[in-house]
Amino acid sequence: MIFSFISPMFPGHQTPLSPVGPQARHIEHNLLLIFSITSIVYVIVIAVLAYGVVRNHAREGFVPHTLVEDPEIERKATWIVGAALGLTIILLLVMMVSSFYTSHSTAVLAQAQAIKIDVYGHQWWWEVEYPINEQPYRMVRTANEIHVPVGAVVTIHATSRDVIHSFWAPNIHGKKDLLPGYENDLTIQVDQPGTWRGQCAEFCGLQHAHMAFDIVAQSREDFDRWYEQQLSPAPEPASSQAIHGREVFLTHACVMCHTIRGTTAGATVGPDLTHLASRSMIAAGTLKNTRGNLAGWISNAQSIKPGVRMPPNPMPSSDLNDLLAYLETLR
Amino acid sequence: MAEELTRGRQTLDVSMLPNVTFADRSLTWWGTMGMMAIEAGVFALVIAAYFYLHSRSQDWPPGVLPPDLTWGTVNTFIFILSVIPTEWYRRRAHKGDLGAVRLGLVIATFVGMANLGVRYLELRHLNCDWSQTAYGSAVWFLMGLHITHLLTDWVETIVLTVLFYSPHIEGKRFVDAEENASYWYFVVLTWIPIYLVLYWAPRWLRS
Amino acid sequence: MSEQRAALIEQTISTAEEAERARNLERIWAEPKGFIGWFKAVHHTTIGKRYMVTAFAFFLAGGLLAGAMRLQLAFPESHLMSPDLYNQIFTMHGSIMMFLFAVPMMFEALAVYFVPLMVGTRNIAFPRLNAFSYYLFLFGGLMLFAFFFVNSGPDRGWFAYVPLSGPDYGAGKRADIWAQLITFTEVSALAVAVEVIVTVFKLRAPGMSLNRIPIFVWGQVVVAFMVIFAMPGVVVSSTMLLLDRTASTQFFNPAVGGDVLLFQHLFWWFGHPEVYIIFLPGTAIVSTIVATFSRRHVFGYMALVLSLIATGFVAFGLWVHHMFATGIPQMSEAFFTAASMMIAIPAGAQIFCWLATIVTGKPVLKTPMWWVLGFFFVFIIGGMTGIFVASVPVDLQVHDTYFVVAHFHYVLIGGAVFPLFGAFAYWFPKITGRMLSERIGMWSFWLFTIGFNITFFPMHILGLRGMPRRVYTYPADAGWTVLNQIQSCGYLLLFAGVSLFLWNVWTSLRRGEAAPPNPWQAGGLEWATDSPPRAYNFLNLPTVNGSEALWDALPDQPVISGLHEDVREIVTTRIHDAEPDGRDELPEPSIWPFIAAVVTTALFIGSIFRPIAVSIGAIPLAIALIGWFWPTREESERRRRRDIWQKS
Ligand code: HEA
Ligand code: HEA
Ligand code: CUA
Ligand SMILES: [Cu+2]
């Protein structure tokens, strides 16, 4: 009953109360159980308090007091307090068992045939690697956008390249920290096609606020198609504009930080741009991937995401236009 | 007289209670106990951190030899033997035996000096550097903490010795002497686990 | 009739001899006068008041910073503040509130001022240490603000996790300043902890056996023990951090065997008990006010004392519940969930005992009592959300979101600030000798309570809608805007409530009704002396016959005689039964603690820039300490003449 009442208050693509996977669903149930129990106890406690104050309170200042308590009343009160305490213990046990059970059920997904995805946290973006069949030549590298097949079990294998981050897509599962020197696994499953937003949950410096990602759940076929496409190197640019754009890219600082497979750009400081145009957002969920946003980002990322690890790139607007034309070919 | 002062009320006369009290009857002793509890907590957590770091690493000590045993062991013996003169002057302090306490404090000063001298040799045989590995950092941190205590106690002992040769002798000074002895015991007692951790743990934990 | 009894302990001066003695004691115990005298003061009421004023000023500053955050968060994608400034502000807010306001106020200030009065003695044990600890606290706070104003405020959150705060990612001196702020405050809290324990162990009025110690004092003793066992955690973690940053040690560097979680374990070993260090004095205040205003002894004295002690113990078994998302083994998750939920048992026991007191008593609704009612209303919500986050699966969802921010403001403000305002209303007459205005008091209570809930209740919903904490801004389409704006409006009410409180204090200090010694007809010993208390606290040191000394006094309750009154002499008693055990002489005012604190401050700040400063600074520090303890010749001679040695 409470479920149908509460959940609609939390629509959205970044909330634990609209679950789209078994784990988030188990957790929601656990949460609502605790919510119900504690609310009821709260109401009772406040009611007793109100009763005591309203019924007994002295109406004219300090009443003369006896300061000697009636042993009969004291004994009765002792019983009631004892009973309340007993009930508290029982309720706590209920909530504890429910929590253990939930922890257990979120951990039982079959890990064996899971799709394994490596996620690396960076200040302030997510590097994503698919070693699905663990052959290096079939490895896909992308950023800030994780595609998964609907209904498949996926293990996110997570660590950090710098400071601590935390991977959290609340509609799907709770969070898991990305710690330098540790490797943490988070096994998830998404039951509903769609795009679910996640965000870094551990304070990680200046742009912790702009470190989001999307989980795109799609049918098996769509996923496979996407995967094959991501495997291919960047297409050869066709228009002269785009060809010049590639020239611009390769002769500017871009190559010192970015990879575009199929070109000589192979640095790993920033996101892999080989299939940049296939992503819906740039800069870790900060901006929609539009031409205008890209232009602004490339000319001066600092004004959009102050502190970001990408310097401003002043260039003549014709160069910028060509560069954008090139980047748009990176589907 | 007391009665007059309190308007004929019933009074509890405390004028004959002692004002030179030792051990758990003195405020200073409790204060020292509090400080020792705090410092013991610090030692315990640093030792816990040492083992935590060990649990997170493959080889221990990582790529270096454990500290050489000689000087650490010598120092441990000095620490243990120092208990004899310390206990002696602590007991004499209760009796107000000025000569004994003076002598005891002088001995304690020299013992502290010996400890510090040997400690210097120990530092030269730790076989690790604090800036190379977390192991090294932990070793030096533990050592540094203990040296700090050793040094403070030593300075305190010297000051107290001077006081005992000054015209300020009174009951409170004997209480201070007792405190000085308790604090020394603390320095000795904390050294023993630290010695085991620094010198023996790497030998036992080496697989 | 019991008023008459109480009058026997109450310290009225009516005869000529008494006036003479009072003058004498006044001369011996008075604080030194003049500008220099201010720095020599050692009486616990003086130092306690300074702690209160200073910590409260820090609260106001922290509250103003909160206003800045609320302004920034009132609009999505706001560019009002740079992320750099926002990060400094929320870090300053959290650190100030926890280290410079909550702990110093709830523990140091209240304990220093009230514990010696409540146990019936004339000063705290180790008064010079007490003065020293205050100056360190003050200087630590001033240093923090000084660096903040030159744009070097810490910006890594109030727990400054590594590696973000470590040498590789925390450029500048900001993280060092945070670490040294910790050092300042921990030294002062530790000093007070020792003083409080020794005061309560050895300086209780004869007759105040363990089962007659006022609950407030019990609370502060438990807290003092918690300080002693918890603080080493943060001593060690912040020192390691400082060493990693300035002396290139490698504690937290995974590349060479260091470990980032080590910091978290050490920090929360302290950080979790700290929240109960803040909360238990709050409960101790509630017990006191509930008893006085329900006109009866508090129900379940034993249960309350045991709850305090149990909370103190269990608090050390919970630290990992702040680290559930780090991926620790399931077994230990289960353990820490169980422990976290179990702490609700002593909390519940206390709540139920207070309810029983109120229901079986005759509650008088004055402002202190209203603040306590507000405490119930607010704190229990926070306690309940504590149960949410104690559950691992739920915590994995709400950890590091505004849900947790809501939880901890409900418990911190509900569990500490509400009782604290109650305590101000309750003890203001005692401290200042003036009554506060009831009318303005009620206004500020309601404004604060309503404003509080408007500010913080929506945070639960925000958290469940996915808003992480510590974000300087958020997207416009996230569905978080309206709730944030409601919260920011609530802040205005909070601001009005606090301002009215200040106004109340200001006007009452100048024109308030004069306070009698015991305006609430309460039972504690602090009410058995003038308001404000005299320089020597009590004309005659009292003896005690029950947990509410004044209510339980015998018709012929004795007082103590036979102390030397030409020096600062007090009586010491035995730990368990408080039988008289000896006499001791407390030190005179002195400038040395101040000098030592100045030197220590220079040493701490210097070490941020050059580690060698520790060694150099040690020399003047040693000199200051020798000056501090060096006796004068007259003192020694006088004492030598009078010494009575214990029979061994
Ligand atoms: C005054 C301070 C205070 C107090 C008293 C508490 C009390 C409790 N806290 Fe809270 N807590 C904080 C201050 C405090 N906390 C702070 C500052 C943080 C965040 C730090 C940061 O990250 O910045 C935090 C964070 C925090 C976390 C980590 C959350 C996270 O980061 O993800 C957890 C997890 O278990 C937790 C649990 C609890 C529990 C179980 C209690 C319990 O003690 C509550 C017990 C009380 C009650 C339950 C109410 C009364 C009881 C009854 C009426 C009986 C009946 C009850 C039942 C049947 C349930 N707290
Ligand atoms: C006891 C502790 C305490 C107290 C009392 C408060 C009080 C308040 N807190 Fe704070 N808070 C923390 C402890 C506390 N907080 C901690 C530990 C954090 C975590 C930090 C971190 O993440 O590292 C935090 C974080 C925190 C955040 C989250 C920041 C983020 O994650 O990005 C927010 C956001 O709204 C907030 C708001 C407030 C508000 C509005 C108040 C209000 O209640 C304040 C009310 C006070 C006033 C309104 C003052 C009024 C001032 C005057 C009247 C001044 C008059 C002026 C002169 C006389 C000169 N706090
Ligand atoms: Cu990454 Cu926050
Ligand atoms: Cu906690």
PDB file of C-alpha atoms in Angstrom, chain C residues 85-240:
ATOM      1  CA  LEU C  85      34.735  29.123  -3.028  1.00  0.00           C
ATOM      2  CA  TYR C  86      31.784  26.821  -2.432  1.00  0.00           C
ATOM      3  CA  ASN C  87      34.097  23.989  -1.464  1.00  0.00           C
ATOM      4  CA  GLN C  88      35.864  26.204   1.029  1.00  0.00           C
ATOM      5  CA  ILE C  89      32.571  27.363   2.427  1.00  0.00           C
ATOM      6  CA  PHE C  90      30.996  23.992   3.014  1.00  0.00           C
ATOM      7  CA  THR C  91      34.241  22.680   4.451  1.00  0.00           C
ATOM      8  CA  MET C  92      34.521  25.681   6.741  1.00  0.00           C
ATOM      9  CA  HIS C  93      30.864  25.303   7.717  1.00  0.00           C
ATOM     10  CA  GLY C  94      31.239  21.635   8.603  1.00  0.00           C
ATOM     11  CA  SER C  95      34.586  22.021  10.345  1.00  0.00           C
ATOM     12  CA  ILE C  96      33.512  25.091  12.286  1.00  0.00           C
ATOM     13  CA  MET C  97      30.267  23.553  13.388  1.00  0.00           C
ATOM     14  CA  MET C  98      31.841  20.286  14.471  1.00  0.00           C
ATOM     15  CA  PHE C  99      35.252  21.339  15.785  1.00  0.00           C
ATOM     16  CA  LEU C 100      34.772  24.940  16.831  1.00  0.00           C
ATOM     17  CA  PHE C 101      31.145  24.981  17.862  1.00  0.00           C
ATOM     18  CA  ALA C 102      29.528  21.672  18.730  1.00  0.00           C
ATOM     19  CA  VAL C 103      32.264  19.923  20.685  1.00  0.00           C
ATOM     20  CA  PRO C 104      33.676  23.014  22.448  1.00  0.00           C
ATOM     21  CA  MET C 105      30.193  24.226  23.306  1.00  0.00           C
ATOM     22  CA  MET C 106      28.493  21.015  24.355  1.00  0.00           C
ATOM     23  CA  PHE C 107      31.505  19.602  26.116  1.00  0.00           C
ATOM     24  CA  GLU C 108      34.202  22.111  26.971  1.00  0.00           C
ATOM     25  CA  ALA C 109      32.073  25.181  27.688  1.00  0.00           C
ATOM     26  CA  LEU C 110      29.251  23.522  29.585  1.00  0.00           C
ATOM     27  CA  ALA C 111      31.450  21.072  31.451  1.00  0.00           C
ATOM     28  CA  VAL C 112      33.991  23.673  32.486  1.00  0.00           C
ATOM     29  CA  TYR C 113      31.355  26.058  33.715  1.00  0.00           C
ATOM     30  CA  PHE C 114      28.940  23.675  35.386  1.00  0.00           C
ATOM     31  CA  VAL C 115      30.696  20.514  36.505  1.00  0.00           C
ATOM     32  CA  PRO C 116      32.649  22.133  39.381  1.00  0.00           C
ATOM     33  CA  LEU C 117      29.528  23.975  40.515  1.00  0.00           C
ATOM     34  CA  MET C 118      27.350  20.901  40.288  1.00  0.00           C
ATOM     35  CA  VAL C 119      29.743  18.711  42.240  1.00  0.00           C
ATOM     36  CA  GLY C 120      30.119  21.434  44.842  1.00  0.00           C
ATOM     37  CA  THR C 121      33.739  22.532  44.681  1.00  0.00           C
ATOM     38  CA  ARG C 122      35.529  25.809  44.142  1.00  0.00           C
ATOM     39  CA  ASN C 123      37.340  25.341  40.874  1.00  0.00           C
ATOM     40  CA  ILE C 124      38.054  22.746  38.245  1.00  0.00           C
ATOM     41  CA  ALA C 125      41.067  20.470  38.713  1.00  0.00           C
ATOM     42  CA  PHE C 126      44.138  21.866  36.871  1.00  0.00           C
ATOM     43  CA  PRO C 127      42.818  25.414  36.364  1.00  0.00           C
ATOM     44  CA  ARG C 128      45.898  26.598  34.497  1.00  0.00           C
ATOM     45  CA  LEU C 129      45.622  23.770  32.019  1.00  0.00           C
ATOM     46  CA  ASN C 130      42.045  24.861  31.601  1.00  0.00           C
ATOM     47  CA  ALA C 131      43.079  28.406  30.702  1.00  0.00           C
ATOM     48  CA  PHE C 132      45.732  27.067  28.338  1.00  0.00           C
ATOM     49  CA  SER C 133      43.206  24.859  26.576  1.00  0.00           C
ATOM     50  CA  TYR C 134      40.871  27.797  26.050  1.00  0.00           C
ATOM     51  CA  TYR C 135      43.544  29.933  24.415  1.00  0.00           C
ATOM     52  CA  LEU C 136      44.522  27.100  22.110  1.00  0.00           C
ATOM     53  CA  PHE C 137      40.922  26.666  21.062  1.00  0.00           C
ATOM     54  CA  LEU C 138      40.593  30.387  20.438  1.00  0.00           C
ATOM     55  CA  PHE C 139      43.820  30.633  18.469  1.00  0.00           C
ATOM     56  CA  GLY C 140      42.977  27.560  16.411  1.00  0.00           C
ATOM     57  CA  GLY C 141      39.691  29.132  15.388  1.00  0.00           C
ATOM     58  CA  LEU C 142      41.246  32.484  14.634  1.00  0.00           C
ATOM     59  CA  MET C 143      43.909  30.820  12.528  1.00  0.00           C
ATOM     60  CA  LEU C 144      41.240  29.065  10.486  1.00  0.00           C
ATOM     61  CA  PHE C 145      39.470  32.330   9.732  1.00  0.00           C
ATOM     62  CA  ALA C 146      42.700  34.153   9.024  1.00  0.00           C
ATOM     63  CA  PHE C 147      43.573  31.637   6.338  1.00  0.00           C
ATOM     64  CA  PHE C 148      40.041  31.604   4.993  1.00  0.00           C
ATOM     65  CA  PHE C 149      40.169  35.349   4.456  1.00  0.00           C
ATOM     66  CA  VAL C 150      43.337  35.046   2.402  1.00  0.00           C
ATOM     67  CA  ASN C 151      41.642  32.425   0.243  1.00  0.00           C
ATOM     68  CA  SER C 152      43.395  29.504   1.910  1.00  0.00           C
ATOM     69  CA  GLY C 153      40.446  28.011   3.725  1.00  0.00           C
ATOM     70  CA  PRO C 154      40.364  24.229   3.748  1.00  0.00           C
ATOM     71  CA  ASP C 155      38.267  22.869   0.891  1.00  0.00           C
ATOM     72  CA  ARG C 156      38.290  19.101   1.245  1.00  0.00           C
ATOM     73  CA  GLY C 157      35.205  18.541   3.389  1.00  0.00           C
ATOM     74  CA  TRP C 158      35.119  18.236   7.146  1.00  0.00           C
ATOM     75  CA  PHE C 159      36.732  14.809   6.971  1.00  0.00           C
ATOM     76  CA  ALA C 160      39.289  15.619   4.273  1.00  0.00           C
ATOM     77  CA  TYR C 161      39.613  12.162   2.763  1.00  0.00           C
ATOM     78  CA  VAL C 162      42.880  11.206   1.149  1.00  0.00           C
ATOM     79  CA  PRO C 163      44.080  11.185  -1.585  1.00  0.00           C
ATOM     80  CA  LEU C 164      42.023  14.293  -2.341  1.00  0.00           C
ATOM     81  CA  SER C 165      43.633  16.040   0.619  1.00  0.00           C
ATOM     82  CA  GLY C 166      46.987  14.337   0.153  1.00  0.00           C
ATOM     83  CA  PRO C 167      50.149  15.772  -1.357  1.00  0.00           C
ATOM     84  CA  ASP C 168      49.214  14.896  -4.959  1.00  0.00           C
ATOM     85  CA  TYR C 169      45.743  16.385  -5.201  1.00  0.00           C
ATOM     86  CA  GLY C 170      45.615  18.937  -2.419  1.00  0.00           C
ATOM     87  CA  ALA C 171      47.799  21.760  -3.610  1.00  0.00           C
ATOM     88  CA  GLY C 172      48.577  24.766  -1.434  1.00  0.00           C
ATOM     89  CA  LYS C 173      48.323  24.826   2.339  1.00  0.00           C
ATOM     90  CA  ARG C 174      44.610  24.279   2.670  1.00  0.00           C
ATOM     91  CA  ALA C 175      44.625  20.690   3.829  1.00  0.00           C
ATOM     92  CA  ASP C 176      47.486  21.426   6.226  1.00  0.00           C
ATOM     93  CA  ILE C 177      45.450  24.160   7.795  1.00  0.00           C
ATOM     94  CA  TRP C 178      42.571  21.776   8.253  1.00  0.00           C
ATOM     95  CA  ALA C 179      44.882  19.233   9.871  1.00  0.00           C
ATOM     96  CA  GLN C 180      46.294  21.829  12.260  1.00  0.00           C
ATOM     97  CA  LEU C 181      42.848  23.116  13.155  1.00  0.00           C
ATOM     98  CA  ILE C 182      42.178  19.573  14.265  1.00  0.00           C
ATOM     99  CA  THR C 183      45.324  19.564  16.361  1.00  0.00           C
ATOM    100  CA  PHE C 184      44.337  22.754  18.160  1.00  0.00           C
ATOM    101  CA  THR C 185      40.869  21.600  18.981  1.00  0.00           C
ATOM    102  CA  GLU C 186      41.865  18.100  19.960  1.00  0.00           C
ATOM    103  CA  VAL C 187      44.460  19.347  22.439  1.00  0.00           C
ATOM    104  CA  SER C 188      41.907  21.595  24.075  1.00  0.00           C
ATOM    105  CA  ALA C 189      39.216  18.911  24.224  1.00  0.00           C
ATOM    106  CA  LEU C 190      41.665  16.386  25.652  1.00  0.00           C
ATOM    107  CA  ALA C 191      42.829  18.791  28.330  1.00  0.00           C
ATOM    108  CA  VAL C 192      39.275  19.488  29.396  1.00  0.00           C
ATOM    109  CA  ALA C 193      38.482  15.776  29.371  1.00  0.00           C
ATOM    110  CA  VAL C 194      41.226  15.116  31.886  1.00  0.00           C
ATOM    111  CA  GLU C 195      40.167  18.059  34.041  1.00  0.00           C
ATOM    112  CA  VAL C 196      36.551  16.949  34.073  1.00  0.00           C
ATOM    113  CA  ILE C 197      37.358  13.369  34.955  1.00  0.00           C
ATOM    114  CA  VAL C 198      39.647  14.364  37.793  1.00  0.00           C
ATOM    115  CA  THR C 199      37.182  16.960  39.054  1.00  0.00           C
ATOM    116  CA  VAL C 200      34.396  14.436  39.151  1.00  0.00           C
ATOM    117  CA  PHE C 201      36.532  11.629  40.536  1.00  0.00           C
ATOM    118  CA  LYS C 202      38.211  13.593  43.275  1.00  0.00           C
ATOM    119  CA  LEU C 203      36.428  16.875  43.964  1.00  0.00           C
ATOM    120  CA  ARG C 204      32.818  15.876  44.528  1.00  0.00           C
ATOM    121  CA  ALA C 205      31.085  17.184  47.609  1.00  0.00           C
ATOM    122  CA  PRO C 206      31.145  14.682  50.456  1.00  0.00           C
ATOM    123  CA  GLY C 207      28.115  12.449  50.189  1.00  0.00           C
ATOM    124  CA  MET C 208      27.842  12.651  46.430  1.00  0.00           C
ATOM    125  CA  SER C 209      28.327   8.940  45.925  1.00  0.00           C
ATOM    126  CA  LEU C 210      28.110   7.449  42.450  1.00  0.00           C
ATOM    127  CA  ASN C 211      24.331   7.153  42.573  1.00  0.00           C
ATOM    128  CA  ARG C 212      23.898  10.788  43.540  1.00  0.00           C
ATOM    129  CA  ILE C 213      25.951  12.411  40.817  1.00  0.00           C
ATOM    130  CA  PRO C 214      23.676  14.702  38.803  1.00  0.00           C
ATOM    131  CA  ILE C 215      22.851  13.179  35.406  1.00  0.00           C
ATOM    132  CA  PHE C 216      24.328  16.213  33.727  1.00  0.00           C
ATOM    133  CA  VAL C 217      27.664  15.470  35.347  1.00  0.00           C
ATOM    134  CA  TRP C 218      27.405  11.805  34.437  1.00  0.00           C
ATOM    135  CA  GLY C 219      26.884  12.796  30.841  1.00  0.00           C
ATOM    136  CA  GLN C 220      29.949  15.010  30.829  1.00  0.00           C
ATOM    137  CA  VAL C 221      32.090  12.326  32.469  1.00  0.00           C
ATOM    138  CA  VAL C 222      31.075   9.739  29.902  1.00  0.00           C
ATOM    139  CA  VAL C 223      31.834  12.281  27.203  1.00  0.00           C
ATOM    140  CA  ALA C 224      35.218  13.011  28.762  1.00  0.00           C
ATOM    141  CA  PHE C 225      36.084   9.328  28.577  1.00  0.00           C
ATOM    142  CA  MET C 226      34.896   9.183  25.002  1.00  0.00           C
ATOM    143  CA  VAL C 227      37.099  12.153  24.158  1.00  0.00           C
ATOM    144  CA  ILE C 228      40.076  10.368  25.667  1.00  0.00           C
ATOM    145  CA  PHE C 229      39.540   7.196  23.679  1.00  0.00           C
ATOM    146  CA  ALA C 230      38.278   8.731  20.452  1.00  0.00           C
ATOM    147  CA  MET C 231      40.586  11.702  19.919  1.00  0.00           C
ATOM    148  CA  PRO C 232      43.706   9.593  19.366  1.00  0.00           C
ATOM    149  CA  GLY C 233      42.076   8.449  16.107  1.00  0.00           C
ATOM    150  CA  VAL C 234      42.062  11.923  14.687  1.00  0.00           C
ATOM    151  CA  VAL C 235      45.407  12.763  16.299  1.00  0.00           C
ATOM    152  CA  VAL C 236      46.932   9.904  14.362  1.00  0.00           C
ATOM    153  CA  SER C 237      45.098  10.419  11.080  1.00  0.00           C
ATOM    154  CA  SER C 238      45.672  14.152  10.892  1.00  0.00           C
ATOM    155  CA  THR C 239      49.311  13.772  11.882  1.00  0.00           C
ATOM    156  CA  MET C 240      49.834  11.137   9.209  1.00  0.00           C
TER     157      MET C 240
END
